[in-house]
XYZ file of C-alpha atoms in Angstrom:
654
model
C 232.385 86.393 449.378
C 229.884 88.215 447.166
C 230.627 91.910 446.939
C 228.071 94.673 446.837
C 229.262 95.619 443.353
C 228.630 92.065 442.155
C 225.082 92.111 443.544
C 224.434 95.466 441.897
C 225.762 94.177 438.566
C 223.593 91.020 438.718
C 220.519 93.048 439.664
C 221.160 95.464 436.799
C 221.469 92.535 434.383
C 218.178 91.068 435.615
C 216.531 94.488 435.315
C 217.787 94.893 431.741
C 216.535 91.427 430.868
C 213.140 92.083 432.431
C 212.851 95.330 430.509
C 213.315 93.347 427.302
C 210.516 90.950 428.170
C 207.097 91.424 426.684
C 204.045 89.541 427.858
C 200.434 89.187 426.770
C 197.355 87.777 428.461
C 195.559 85.268 426.226
C 192.252 83.399 426.555
C 191.938 80.194 424.467
C 190.317 76.750 424.444
C 193.690 75.043 424.966
C 197.255 75.856 425.958
C 198.522 75.078 422.430
C 196.068 77.531 420.875
C 197.008 80.185 423.446
C 200.716 79.771 422.660
C 200.026 79.951 418.900
C 198.063 83.192 419.327
C 200.735 84.711 421.589
C 203.452 83.817 419.077
C 201.711 86.092 416.551
C 201.283 88.929 419.006
C 204.905 88.741 420.233
C 206.274 88.095 416.722
C 208.164 84.962 417.731
C 207.841 81.173 417.728
C 205.569 79.274 420.092
C 208.494 77.086 421.164
C 210.335 80.224 422.437
C 207.542 81.183 424.831
C 206.959 80.565 428.534
C 203.677 80.988 430.387
C 201.910 81.215 433.703
C 198.416 79.820 434.225
C 196.177 82.619 435.483
C 193.014 80.510 435.389
C 192.661 76.858 434.384
C 190.275 75.955 431.590
C 187.685 73.168 431.405
C 186.010 71.249 428.561
C 182.793 70.947 430.571
C 180.296 68.152 429.998
C 178.905 67.763 426.474
C 179.937 71.322 425.796
C 178.149 72.715 428.857
C 180.137 74.667 431.420
C 183.120 75.038 429.109
C 185.759 77.517 430.376
C 188.707 78.939 428.439
C 192.293 78.834 429.663
C 193.707 82.187 430.823
C 197.480 82.402 430.428
C 200.103 85.112 430.835
C 202.644 84.395 428.145
C 206.081 85.954 427.769
C 209.250 85.365 425.793
C 212.066 83.192 427.088
C 214.854 85.630 428.067
C 217.543 83.237 426.836
C 215.910 83.125 423.412
C 215.769 86.963 423.310
C 219.490 87.091 424.058
C 220.252 84.487 421.391
C 218.101 86.310 418.822
C 219.898 89.584 419.589
C 223.301 87.948 419.134
C 222.138 86.324 415.883
C 221.000 89.707 414.585
C 224.390 91.230 415.461
C 226.212 88.383 413.731
C 223.987 88.777 410.695
C 224.710 92.505 410.603
C 228.452 91.838 410.918
C 228.299 89.344 408.069
C 226.272 91.571 405.779
C 229.424 93.183 404.355
C 230.784 89.831 403.202
C 227.414 88.863 401.760
C 227.066 92.098 399.832
C 230.578 91.587 398.470
C 229.482 88.526 396.513
C 226.384 90.208 395.133
C 226.529 91.233 391.542
C 227.697 94.836 391.146
C 225.398 96.987 389.020
C 226.196 100.426 387.689
C 224.403 103.253 389.482
C 224.902 107.033 389.447
C 225.687 108.907 392.655
C 222.810 110.729 394.375
C 222.473 113.558 396.874
C 219.561 114.875 398.936
C 219.335 118.257 400.738
C 216.818 118.719 403.513
C 216.070 121.437 406.084
C 215.192 120.061 409.516
C 214.652 122.595 412.344
C 217.302 125.282 411.789
C 219.874 122.928 410.230
C 220.757 122.287 406.603
C 221.431 118.537 406.094
C 223.074 116.611 403.269
C 222.792 112.904 402.373
C 225.195 111.539 399.743
C 225.028 108.104 398.082
C 228.238 107.329 396.179
C 228.143 105.961 392.607
C 228.301 102.187 392.086
C 230.328 100.469 389.382
C 230.635 102.725 386.373
C 227.941 105.106 387.624
C 228.374 108.888 387.206
C 229.915 110.814 390.103
C 228.103 113.679 391.849
C 228.761 117.181 390.442
C 229.841 119.360 393.381
C 228.718 122.509 391.550
C 225.170 121.157 391.436
C 225.290 120.398 395.178
C 226.512 123.869 396.128
C 224.021 125.491 393.769
C 221.160 123.894 395.726
C 222.751 124.488 399.151
C 223.306 128.233 398.665
C 219.729 129.420 398.959
C 218.907 132.999 399.888
C 217.936 131.930 403.404
C 221.170 129.992 404.061
C 223.036 131.514 406.998
C 226.168 129.352 407.159
C 227.708 126.503 405.168
C 230.763 124.339 405.901
C 232.062 123.903 402.346
C 235.004 121.693 403.353
C 232.581 119.293 405.057
C 230.348 119.292 401.973
C 233.321 118.423 399.717
C 234.306 115.628 402.105
C 230.816 114.108 402.005
C 230.667 114.391 398.205
C 233.863 112.303 398.018
C 233.270 109.881 400.902
C 229.464 109.725 401.173
C 227.393 110.002 404.347
C 226.812 106.308 405.011
C 223.125 106.599 404.110
C 222.438 109.231 406.782
C 221.671 112.944 406.769
C 224.577 115.057 408.085
C 224.450 118.722 409.211
C 226.466 120.969 406.866
C 225.077 124.405 407.768
C 222.228 126.539 409.098
C 219.449 128.551 407.531
C 216.960 131.244 408.581
C 214.023 129.155 409.821
C 210.438 130.475 409.674
C 208.180 128.008 411.555
C 205.014 129.224 409.808
C 206.455 127.975 406.516
C 207.094 124.387 407.732
C 205.600 121.381 405.971
C 202.458 120.076 407.670
C 201.799 116.360 408.287
C 198.312 114.849 408.540
C 198.044 111.192 409.616
C 195.023 109.180 408.507
C 194.235 105.684 409.877
C 191.730 103.512 407.991
C 188.526 102.442 409.718
C 189.759 98.856 410.015
C 193.031 100.091 411.573
C 195.026 98.221 408.929
C 196.549 101.098 406.949
C 198.049 104.457 407.904
C 198.833 107.184 405.377
C 200.378 110.611 405.689
C 199.486 113.640 403.615
C 202.234 116.289 403.671
C 202.043 119.865 402.386
C 205.059 121.340 400.660
C 207.169 123.681 402.854
C 207.314 127.321 401.800
C 210.567 129.318 401.521
C 212.547 129.018 404.806
C 210.201 126.273 406.047
C 211.428 122.923 407.424
C 211.041 119.597 405.615
C 209.516 116.517 407.225
C 212.014 114.163 408.893
C 211.698 110.433 409.530
C 211.652 110.996 413.278
C 208.842 113.525 412.887
C 206.723 111.039 410.898
C 207.303 108.266 413.453
C 206.367 110.597 416.324
C 203.155 111.581 414.544
C 202.234 107.912 413.976
C 202.874 106.947 417.585
C 200.916 109.986 418.750
C 197.946 108.530 416.864
C 198.399 105.191 418.674
C 200.232 103.273 415.913
C 202.412 100.630 417.556
C 202.600 97.918 414.888
C 203.572 97.790 411.212
C 205.482 101.070 410.829
C 207.460 100.790 407.588
C 210.743 102.616 408.144
C 211.895 101.923 404.600
C 208.876 103.677 403.125
C 209.279 106.572 405.552
C 212.916 107.044 404.515
C 211.907 106.878 400.857
C 209.349 109.619 401.465
C 211.932 111.812 403.236
C 214.336 111.430 400.297
C 211.718 111.908 397.597
C 208.582 113.425 399.150
C 205.200 113.226 397.447
C 203.254 116.320 398.553
C 199.498 116.702 398.931
C 198.962 113.018 398.167
C 198.191 110.229 400.678
C 201.318 108.075 401.154
C 201.180 104.745 402.982
C 203.744 104.429 405.769
C 202.331 101.677 408.006
C 200.365 98.486 407.480
C 198.797 96.065 409.944
C 199.130 92.293 409.822
C 195.894 90.820 408.453
C 194.526 87.626 409.917
C 194.809 84.698 407.490
C 192.239 81.932 407.829
C 193.649 78.436 407.594
C 193.060 76.456 404.406
C 190.578 73.600 404.697
C 191.833 70.048 404.325
C 191.431 68.566 400.833
C 192.095 65.363 398.918
C 194.845 65.378 396.270
C 193.925 62.613 393.820
C 196.565 60.746 391.819
C 194.015 59.831 389.137
C 191.555 61.733 386.983
C 188.281 61.989 388.862
C 186.387 63.483 385.908
C 186.138 60.735 383.283
C 185.102 63.334 380.697
C 188.689 64.584 380.711
C 190.157 61.219 379.665
C 191.458 61.553 376.124
C 192.382 59.183 373.293
C 196.031 58.818 372.285
C 197.204 61.264 369.623
C 200.048 60.699 367.173
C 202.816 63.259 366.563
C 200.800 64.570 363.618
C 197.740 65.099 365.813
C 195.761 62.116 364.509
C 193.587 60.401 367.128
C 193.914 56.639 367.598
C 190.338 55.602 368.320
C 191.534 52.161 369.401
C 193.479 53.741 372.291
C 190.764 55.674 374.137
C 192.493 55.463 377.562
C 189.172 55.097 379.376
C 190.588 52.749 382.046
C 192.819 54.027 384.848
C 194.792 51.009 386.035
C 196.427 50.716 389.438
C 198.509 48.021 391.069
C 198.266 46.652 394.584
C 199.987 48.987 397.019
C 199.969 51.887 394.561
C 199.160 55.373 395.871
C 195.745 56.649 394.849
C 195.278 59.882 396.786
C 196.530 61.849 399.758
C 194.758 64.055 402.268
C 196.399 67.441 402.642
C 195.714 68.395 406.281
C 193.918 71.572 407.271
C 196.095 74.548 408.156
C 195.963 76.587 411.325
C 194.916 80.178 410.846
C 197.499 82.911 411.311
C 196.288 85.603 413.680
C 196.809 89.258 412.759
C 197.268 92.583 414.476
C 196.011 96.076 413.651
C 198.177 99.167 413.629
C 196.843 100.035 417.053
C 197.869 96.616 418.425
C 194.399 95.076 418.421
C 194.564 91.280 418.055
C 192.772 89.793 414.997
C 191.617 86.224 415.376
C 191.893 83.812 412.429
C 189.824 80.713 411.721
C 191.505 77.331 411.530
C 190.888 75.257 408.396
C 188.209 72.564 408.561
C 189.147 68.896 408.553
C 187.437 66.381 406.240
C 187.150 62.577 406.323
C 189.040 60.508 403.759
C 186.482 58.960 401.331
C 187.487 55.283 401.439
C 185.571 52.870 399.219
C 186.082 49.193 398.449
C 189.522 47.586 397.993
C 191.444 50.575 399.313
C 193.041 51.378 402.685
C 195.153 53.949 404.480
C 198.929 53.759 404.568
C 200.656 53.881 407.991
C 200.946 57.678 407.725
C 197.140 57.901 408.060
C 196.682 60.271 405.107
C 197.724 58.285 402.008
C 195.166 56.050 400.243
C 196.599 52.902 398.610
C 195.093 50.103 396.525
C 194.504 46.729 398.180
C 194.363 44.950 394.803
C 195.102 45.423 391.121
C 192.266 46.969 389.163
C 190.607 50.143 387.973
C 190.524 53.175 390.265
C 187.452 55.402 390.221
C 185.262 57.629 392.349
C 182.109 55.662 393.112
C 179.447 57.547 395.085
C 182.158 60.034 396.022
C 184.468 57.356 397.461
C 187.843 56.155 396.186
C 187.275 52.634 394.922
C 189.373 50.006 393.138
C 187.341 47.625 391.003
C 189.260 44.355 390.369
C 186.813 43.223 387.664
C 186.078 45.255 384.547
C 182.712 44.514 382.921
C 182.037 45.580 379.338
C 179.121 45.045 376.934
C 181.607 44.464 374.132
C 185.035 45.499 372.873
C 184.688 47.764 369.865
C 185.044 51.345 368.686
C 183.235 52.574 371.814
C 185.741 51.038 374.220
C 188.897 50.920 372.117
C 191.627 48.469 373.074
C 191.358 47.282 376.669
C 194.334 47.029 379.037
C 193.345 46.225 382.612
C 195.133 45.262 385.839
C 192.587 42.697 386.941
C 189.949 40.444 385.354
C 187.783 41.424 382.373
C 184.260 40.218 381.612
C 182.940 40.977 378.135
C 179.184 40.421 377.825
C 179.292 40.532 374.018
C 181.878 40.112 371.238
C 185.451 41.273 370.797
C 185.343 42.707 367.294
C 188.050 42.470 364.613
C 191.079 44.674 365.166
C 190.588 45.289 368.903
C 192.777 43.867 371.667
C 192.205 42.855 375.284
C 195.111 42.642 377.745
C 194.378 41.743 381.382
C 196.510 40.662 384.341
C 193.689 38.360 385.533
C 191.088 36.224 383.758
C 189.315 37.221 380.542
C 185.778 35.891 380.071
C 183.982 36.606 376.788
C 180.315 35.704 376.381
C 180.308 36.140 372.596
C 182.909 35.504 369.905
C 186.483 36.661 369.344
C 187.457 37.956 365.926
C 190.804 38.890 364.411
C 192.122 40.099 367.782
C 194.981 39.841 370.214
C 193.847 38.510 373.600
C 196.425 38.330 376.419
C 195.591 37.127 379.937
C 197.600 36.667 383.118
C 194.956 34.117 384.130
C 192.477 31.978 382.159
C 190.722 32.867 378.916
C 187.102 31.710 378.583
C 185.321 32.231 375.244
C 181.776 30.939 375.585
C 181.126 31.008 371.845
C 184.080 30.665 369.507
C 187.228 32.145 368.009
C 187.365 33.325 364.362
C 191.048 34.228 364.058
C 191.066 34.785 360.276
C 194.747 33.681 360.299
C 195.744 36.759 362.366
C 194.062 36.286 365.736
C 196.436 35.509 368.645
C 195.380 34.358 372.139
C 197.934 33.974 374.945
C 197.201 32.785 378.491
C 199.361 32.223 381.565
C 196.890 29.488 382.550
C 194.235 27.686 380.419
C 191.934 28.568 377.530
C 188.314 27.403 377.187
C 186.327 27.878 373.984
C 183.488 26.396 371.953
C 185.687 26.254 368.844
C 188.973 27.651 367.474
C 189.250 28.532 363.795
C 192.276 29.963 361.949
C 193.918 31.325 365.090
C 197.166 31.048 367.026
C 196.830 29.952 370.659
C 199.555 29.627 373.298
C 198.861 28.712 376.941
C 200.913 27.734 379.981
C 198.412 25.046 381.042
C 195.720 23.419 378.894
C 193.369 24.156 375.988
C 189.818 22.791 376.380
C 187.494 23.012 373.366
C 183.900 21.819 373.033
C 183.431 21.456 369.264
C 186.418 21.805 366.947
C 189.896 23.161 366.213
C 190.316 24.035 362.539
C 193.431 25.217 360.673
C 194.968 26.652 363.831
C 198.329 26.627 365.577
C 197.758 25.614 369.206
C 200.456 25.191 371.835
C 199.764 23.959 375.388
C 202.327 23.202 378.058
C 200.031 20.450 379.382
C 197.071 19.156 377.379
C 194.731 19.890 374.455
C 191.342 18.280 375.036
C 188.218 18.316 372.798
C 185.258 16.715 374.524
C 182.016 17.732 372.765
C 179.801 15.778 370.367
C 181.877 16.846 367.364
C 185.291 17.156 369.031
C 187.018 17.448 365.655
C 190.619 18.466 364.885
C 190.971 19.419 361.231
C 194.131 20.975 359.762
C 196.733 22.984 361.582
C 199.595 22.226 363.930
C 198.976 21.283 367.572
C 201.623 20.945 370.326
C 201.089 19.563 373.846
C 203.491 18.244 376.438
C 201.192 15.594 377.961
C 198.333 14.694 375.631
C 196.004 15.654 372.791
C 192.511 14.112 372.938
C 189.591 14.408 370.475
C 186.860 12.379 368.825
C 187.986 12.687 365.199
C 191.381 13.848 363.897
C 191.934 14.892 360.262
C 189.331 14.751 357.509
C 188.011 11.988 355.229
C 189.237 13.661 352.035
C 192.662 14.587 353.349
C 192.614 18.321 352.594
C 194.856 20.521 354.719
C 197.722 18.950 356.622
C 197.023 17.985 360.240
C 200.085 17.637 362.499
C 199.954 16.703 366.185
C 203.013 16.647 368.460
C 203.172 15.431 372.073
C 205.688 14.247 374.628
C 208.027 17.197 374.598
C 208.287 20.850 375.520
C 206.590 22.590 372.584
C 208.429 25.833 373.132
C 211.764 24.085 373.332
C 210.881 22.143 370.171
C 209.862 25.332 368.383
C 213.064 27.061 369.451
C 215.086 24.008 368.376
C 213.480 23.990 364.914
C 214.029 27.744 364.618
C 217.706 27.453 365.563
C 218.318 24.501 363.243
C 216.732 26.375 360.328
C 218.788 29.509 361.042
C 221.974 27.478 361.400
C 221.254 25.760 358.093
C 220.916 29.161 356.401
C 224.167 30.346 357.977
C 225.995 27.229 356.786
C 224.831 27.878 353.199
C 225.940 31.507 353.466
C 229.291 30.389 354.906
C 229.882 27.985 352.003
C 229.332 30.807 349.490
C 231.589 33.165 351.495
C 234.373 30.556 351.674
C 234.160 30.138 347.891
C 234.368 33.909 347.303
C 237.291 34.262 349.739
C 239.161 31.400 348.049
C 238.676 33.003 344.615
C 239.938 36.430 345.749
C 242.921 34.942 347.632
C 243.957 32.976 344.513
C 243.766 36.186 342.451
C 245.904 37.965 345.046
C 248.518 35.184 345.040
C 248.787 35.382 341.265
C 248.779 39.220 340.912
C 250.359 39.907 344.342
C 247.816 42.711 344.795
C 244.115 43.388 344.279
C 242.183 46.490 343.199
C 240.984 48.540 346.182
C 237.314 47.553 345.797
C 238.190 43.831 345.716
C 240.591 44.201 348.662
C 237.830 45.913 350.673
C 235.401 43.156 349.680
C 237.886 40.500 350.825
C 238.169 42.198 354.246
C 234.377 42.333 354.592
C 234.011 38.665 353.601
C 236.550 37.587 356.218
C 234.780 39.670 358.895
C 231.439 38.127 357.946
C 232.954 34.622 358.074
C 234.181 35.266 361.611
C 230.726 36.554 362.595
C 229.033 33.445 361.190
C 231.496 31.159 362.989
C 230.762 32.896 366.292
C 226.976 32.836 365.738
C 227.023 29.193 364.666
C 229.049 28.235 367.727
C 226.526 29.924 370.041
C 223.628 28.256 368.204
C 225.306 24.847 368.482
C 225.583 25.240 372.256
C 221.891 26.190 372.560
C 220.810 23.370 370.193
C 222.701 20.794 372.244
C 221.154 22.143 375.444
C 217.617 21.974 373.983
C 218.166 18.459 372.625
C 219.363 17.287 376.031
C 216.304 18.914 377.661
C 213.929 17.192 375.235
C 215.651 13.810 375.705
C 215.323 13.948 379.472
C 211.706 15.153 379.439
C 209.695 12.782 381.619
C 206.312 13.349 379.987
C 205.614 10.381 377.770
C 202.880 12.052 375.725
C 199.785 10.496 374.148
C 197.356 11.245 371.323
C 193.834 9.855 371.930
C 190.926 9.561 369.495
C 187.586 8.045 370.519
C 186.344 8.240 366.921
C 188.479 8.140 363.765
C 191.982 9.259 362.866
C 191.925 9.827 359.104
C 194.735 9.044 356.687
C 197.284 11.799 356.129
C 197.466 12.821 359.793
C 201.012 13.115 361.129
C 201.549 12.281 364.794
C 204.847 12.907 366.604
C 205.383 11.334 370.008
C 208.695 12.398 371.578
C 210.007 13.435 368.156
C 209.153 10.062 366.550
C 206.750 10.242 363.584
C 203.776 7.969 362.955
C 202.063 9.000 359.737
C 198.573 7.509 359.429
C 198.095 5.880 356.004
C 194.857 4.038 356.771
C 192.026 5.191 358.987
C 192.093 3.914 362.563
C 189.401 4.158 365.221
C 189.257 4.244 369.029
C 193.014 4.477 369.301
C 195.735 5.868 371.564
C 199.182 6.713 370.157
C 202.008 6.413 372.700
C 205.794 6.045 372.895
C 207.531 2.777 373.771
C 211.034 1.456 373.070
C 211.896 4.292 370.665
C 208.744 3.687 368.572
C 205.251 5.119 368.359
C 202.739 2.413 369.157
C 198.947 2.248 368.847
C 196.804 0.908 371.629
C 193.219 0.878 372.796
C 191.497 4.214 373.286
C 192.032 5.771 376.712
C 189.689 8.510 377.987
C 191.382 11.908 378.375
C 192.650 12.957 381.768
C 190.432 15.402 383.648
C 191.797 18.905 383.310
C 191.008 21.450 386.013
C 190.341 24.906 384.713
C 188.964 28.252 385.778
C 186.096 28.845 388.182
C 184.166 25.600 387.799
C 185.155 24.728 384.220
C 186.377 21.150 383.698
C 186.685 18.750 380.769
C 183.628 16.842 381.963
């Protein structure tokens, strides 16, 4: 059975809760906007609000007949209760928080004020090693001529224990109202700032209290932004006859517009050449190309912000503008990530702003590679309409097509290399391709490709390595001097030169890289064996001396230790090399490619031809011949046309 007392208690609780509720009436284009505006006015979060629809809104038709939503919005009582409890818990925990704060030294302070007919004292105790309050100084200021009574024991108690930051009555004085301080409140025209101007009290006049200032502000209609901390500061240390700010409204803050945050430099004038530690500029590294890889982030749209509404001192609502949205400027070969705001590259290439849009260009086109461009490194394909001059390099993840000539350069391609004129390597040029190389001629250069080398005129005094074929198919089609490797075949019209001249060596029927590595290892192992023989001789000599003398001088003993350590190192290195040599030899023996050298014209005397590591040195000129491997020998047969080699973008050996 519910008692009358229980009903009264529940009703009182509901009444107390209702008294704590605040509500506002808001008009807005949508419910979300109304809740956001009310959150500012009620100084809470939108998620902690509840509402009633006073009048439903409508979007109208094409903007005509549009009606705003009218809502009565109030705070959720449960959230008010939770916030109150949180504030109490925070207050209770403030002592423990302050305990861990760093203690700073501060002298004790006291303030004496006259409010009404009372004399009041506020005492702040010293902190750390701060100086204590001098009681004589306190009593000297308390015992004015107009003081009527003073509780000295209470004053001494407060000097020792403090007043907990509050003013406490310690006596009375003869109050003359005409001598009181006078307060004038001034509110700015925009209702955003309130100041007080206070005159100094005369003898026996009352000072201005915090409660008096707050009453004066509220009497002028100030309901928002009263700064109690500033008011208390003024009471403790008043500034007379000067405007003193004690309240401030909340200004409306317009939302920031959306903008694009680019991950690349949009102003190409700001791209700078590489500088050394000494400040010297490397004009070959101009850094003019901004490379990106497929899937890489290029830019991100930072969304527009909602405006934050404000409130004047008199409680007048200040509307704020929301930031403006902008479209994402998508160009070619780019797209949006699943988050809808991040721009990513759809292909490797160069990122740029083209006509104001983010674009990735997979092909870089240049008039030439020289001092104006510097070295070129590009994630994509490169087309050079002119020459690549001496000393400049081109590195591309795709194809490299050069309309002119290539000088003493380093050209590296992840795809094909096409040189429409020729290559003048000057014994230092290096061209490397993950696919094939096409050129009119190759002279004094080093070439290494994963597929085939196709040349129109000639290869002269060059080192050329192809994992498939080397084919010369023009009218001259001449191989003169140099060292050529190919797994499957080497084909030309003429090989060598009538007068002999420089040595011409052709090798087919094996993995050229494996053969190169094998030769390198065998040479290194031979050098180690010679070094080991000398070390063994030196060790034997020193050990014989030690056996005869039973001891050696310190320098010779140290040398003997070093020689033994070096011998052990050589043994270990030689053992590792032997394992790799055996593995390479087995690989070359089992290689299926037979390998052929074909010449439709003449192979001149002096040319050395290796087929599967078997040498056939030409002593007399032969014509229209094919060199091939059979029964462990190199044999010569009728000329066979070269196999058709497929190359890049329409290039073939035909």
